[in-house]
Amino acid sequence: MKTLSADVVVVGGGSTGVGVVRDVAMRGYSAILVDRADLAQGTTGRYHGLLHSGGRYVVSDPHSATECAEENAIISRINADAVELTGGYFVATQVDDPAWGDDWAKGATDTKVPFEEVSVADVLKAEPRLNPKISRAFAVQDGSVDGWQMVWGAANSAKQYGAQILTYHRVTGITRDGDRVSQVICTDDKTGEEVRISTNFVLNCAAAWGGGIAAMAGCPDVQVVPGAGIMIAMNHRLTNSVVNRLTYPADGDILVPVHTVCIIGTTDQKADDPDRLMIDWGEVQQMMDCGELLVPGFRSARAIHAWAGARPLVKDSRVGAGDTRHMSRGMSIIDHSDRDGLKGLLTIAGGKLTTYRLMAEKVVNAMCAQLNDPRPCRTATEQVPGSESGRNYVITHRLEEREHDRYDDQILCECELMSKGMFTRALADQPKGSFDDLRRQLRLGMGPCQGGFCSMRATGVALQSEHIDIERATGLMRLFLKNRWIGIWPILYGDQVRQTALDNWIFQGTLDVEHLPGPTHEEVV
Amino acid sequence: MTRVVVIGAGLAGLVASIRLADAGARVALLNKGTGGLQLGQGTVDVLGYAPERVQRPLDALAGFAQAHPGHPYGMLDAALVARSLEYLKELLGPGLLTGDPAVNLHLPTAVGSVRPTALVSPSMTAGSCVDGASFVIVGLRRIKDFYPELVAQNLNRTDLPGGGRLTARHVMIDIPARENEVDSSGLTYARALDDPGFRRRFAQGVAAVVGEGETVGLPAVLGLDDHGAWAEIAELIGAPVFEIPLPPPSVPGMRQNRALTARAKAAGVRVVPGSRVTGFRSSAGAVDSVQLATAGGDRDFKADAFLLATGGFESGALSADSYHNLHEAVFDLPLRRPEGHLVHGDYWGDPQPLFTAGVETDDTMLVRHPGGEPVYSNLYAAGGILAGATRWQEKSGEGIAVASAVRAADSILEAATTATTQGAAS
Ligand SMILES: Cc1cc2nc3c(=O)[nH]c(=O)nc-3n(C[C@H](O)[C@H](O)[C@H](O)COP(=O)(O)OP(=O)(O)OC[C@H]3O[C@@H](n4cnc5c(N)ncnc54)[C@H](O)[C@@H]3O)c2cc1C
Ligand SMILES: Cc1cc2nc3c(=O)[nH]c(=O)nc-3n(C[C@H](O)[C@H](O)[C@H](O)COP(=O)(O)OP(=O)(O)OC[C@H]3O[C@@H](n4cnc5c(N)ncnc54)[C@H](O)[C@@H]3O)c2cc1C
């Protein structure tokens, strides 16, 4: 058993938790963040990639629209290296009522979401693949954001302020001392060791899993209902700007260019278990039809990967009246001192990745209020490590880097221009990481071939590092192939079938991976 | 003289073309890309797993076919397979293909698994994984598709198919094939090793790391056009050497591809590369011609018989659209479609049903409606387009291709003879 202590323990390493731990650390508290897995692999690794301009909510949720507009400007600056300023459009297709655009424009004006009406001809010039039948268009400041880059940036900032980040630490219990929280109990899933953290305050940022965490502290019935949505990545950018349908928010109405791909989404289906989200063929068909409406011919473009994420929807019958002051639409803060008579525990859930910083500010303010220790929030003005230059991401960055090092370094992943050096450095930083953990930072295996060529190379290079023996290296490869397939089979059609056949020829045909000697211990996380 | 159009120049198309031309047919071989041979390893699989490891593939075929109704081996019996493989051995000669199709060899892969196969390039036989073998696996730093530690360490922990263990150690050496290039392809090395000067330097570099009594495993890049390069390297090193196949493009596959293509041309096959078949004409239940998209307009190829040897999903011959309708690319043929869901989520589980979809034939390789009558009286199919097999998993691709090609060619020749005799009689 290991014991640690900190002023504040943050549970959950998604965008919310990482934003919170950064804010807590910047306000001068000692802090530890724990996640049961890697950073940003919960909902934060399964979202749509949109840095909202606010345009989507100007009619349905004006308050959120304003928050998004304000945070969009802040995040573009403090997390500059994670954000691409793609710009975006709201377009009325032939099935949308162009007159609704007037309601939309009024909403945008009222909520202070910057916009400009643009001519259809200009939009089609900028985005020639768009449906030529669109009747009306507005330009907005939508961007795309790499959630992994953003989260790691915030985590590195928190570390600079002294916070500890413990990944693969699963919370299994929270102990209380009378009416106060006293300890968070975790299991280190990489070693099996128990870790006890003494603390005064727990900030529960476990989102869709938050009800379970609250229950561990003896606060029952926090109901977080997972609202599942699917997304599909297409193998290249069909548009270079974000494209939204000019309608009341609905399913499949946004196309977001992210890195080398573009992503269509999403849906909203009540799910039972956030760890078992299914991607239904019917939903895939629905996304294809929606894609056709935005970009004719969408169905013959190549889908490479699909995933599903769970919106944490808080349904709490026991929210105390006093809580509303901390609430904004779509985001809930539950103060368990009011609700359950337990001091030192706040649960936060909901919101958006775009507003991660603001959510953190609000929940840390609430904590300071409970502690009667007001300290100002500084997260909006300071850039995270890596974003100091203020330079935003552009899609050609990697190409530029490779042009500099192509005589000295090999390219392990041609689809995503990932060099061997990038891989070995990331592995040194996260020696216990799985290839999926490294992938989320490097985009290893995320391009059209979906790991067909780079998986074996990654395995060989990993084996050359001193921390990884042959059993583990082989296990990492097996796990990577298995996990990539989770996102391939639901959308296996068209050109990706051909790619899969080629990949199968490589792995089973040439390499006979399925008959490698079995591991004595299978990697599962 | 009967006229035949063969579509697709993979292993099946090449073998059938040669056999037809040698028998006096006028053959045009139409091909869009470079053919599937360089996807493969330069080995000829018959049956590797059923699903347990197969030692004697010819003996296993009948039982396997019985257990897998609708599998191509249900039409291609062991005697035919044996005959066809002997034919392929003759075509390629002992410099490019050797082995006994009755017995599988078990050879190291580039991840260090031990893979069963029937016939192999002679440059690979020394890699046979038998009890007590002692290997040194040598990597070339500039080739990123081969990690000698991965091969050696996995081999070391493998219980060998014939029982026992082998010992393998690994060494990485650095001999640039091109100065100032850190990221060299296998093909770059293979071309460089066609040059005797570079070959000597290369062999010296390797020899320096080989120990007493060791057999040397190298990535399969030992010469492209010079089929004796590997043997000379072994001689210079003074130790037995074997090649380990890399992910595509495969150099041993290219060697075979080039040799078979040259052999086809020598037999009088008219090889028409780089063009896609875009359409066809038919009348009275027979295919009359196919059209080829070429610069300057479509060209029409008429023939008495047509052989579809375009491969499977990997070559684009078969496809599934976004509604999961299945298509055959050239003739839009009716396909045998597996029942139920086409794909499932268990990567390490049962074969994906989708990939068993394909064209159905009768046992003369004449394409038919699934379970029914021939689609055309003169359209045959061979190789990866055939329904019923998961070739990469079974390790059965080349066996099916060669046997079905030989059978299809013989059926076409028989039909031509019958037609001539009937013509003479009437
Ligand atoms: C389909 C979909 C699309 C979306 N698209 C967008 C978009 O385009 N733009 C946008 O701004 N927002 C979007 N969102 C919203 C956004 O993704 C979420 O608001 C945000 O990612 C939530 O982050 P989080 O940190 O609260 O949750 P999560 O990322 O889910 O973090 C919770 C963490 O808690 C951890 N945890 C759980 N149990 C334990 C335990 N016992 N011990 C330790 N740790 C534990 C989990 O591992 C997880 O990492 C989308 C959401 C969905 C569902
Ligand atoms: C903005 C953005 C852009 C992306 N772009 C690309 C791209 O260009 N190319 C690409 O290939 N992918 C892309 N993805 C998808 C990405 O590769 C993953 O599929 C996705 O992030 C899912 O997360 P993961 O990697 O943690 O899960 P996976 O690799 O799918 O699985 C890892 C683990 O999570 C568990 N798990 C899997 N699915 C679920 C589920 N539905 N619910 C709960 N647990 C589950 C598994 O059991 C497994 O242990 C993108 C994702 C985002 C958010």
CSV table of C-alpha atoms in Angstrom, one decimal, chain A residues 50 52-53 56 88-92 140 142 242-247 253-255 294:
chain,number,residue,atom,x,y,z
A,50,LEU,CA,-15.8,20.9,-32.5
A,52,HIS,CA,-18.1,25.6,-30.6
A,53,SER,CA,-18.6,29.1,-31.8
A,56,ARG,CA,-25.4,25.8,-32.5
A,88,GLY,CA,-17.5,27.3,-39.9
A,89,TYR,CA,-20.8,27.7,-41.7
A,90,PHE,CA,-24.4,27.2,-40.9
A,91,VAL,CA,-26.1,26.2,-44.1
A,92,ALA,CA,-29.8,25.7,-45.0
A,140,VAL,CA,-19.2,31.7,-37.7
A,142,ASP,CA,-16.2,27.4,-35.2
A,242,VAL,CA,-16.9,23.1,-40.0
A,243,VAL,CA,-20.3,22.8,-41.6
A,244,ASN,CA,-23.5,22.9,-39.5
A,245,ARG,CA,-27.1,22.5,-40.7
A,246,LEU,CA,-29.1,25.7,-40.2
A,247,THR,CA,-31.8,24.0,-38.1
A,253,ASP,CA,-26.1,17.9,-38.5
A,254,ILE,CA,-22.4,18.7,-38.2
A,255,LEU,CA,-19.3,17.9,-40.2
A,294,LEU,CA,-24.3,18.3,-46.6
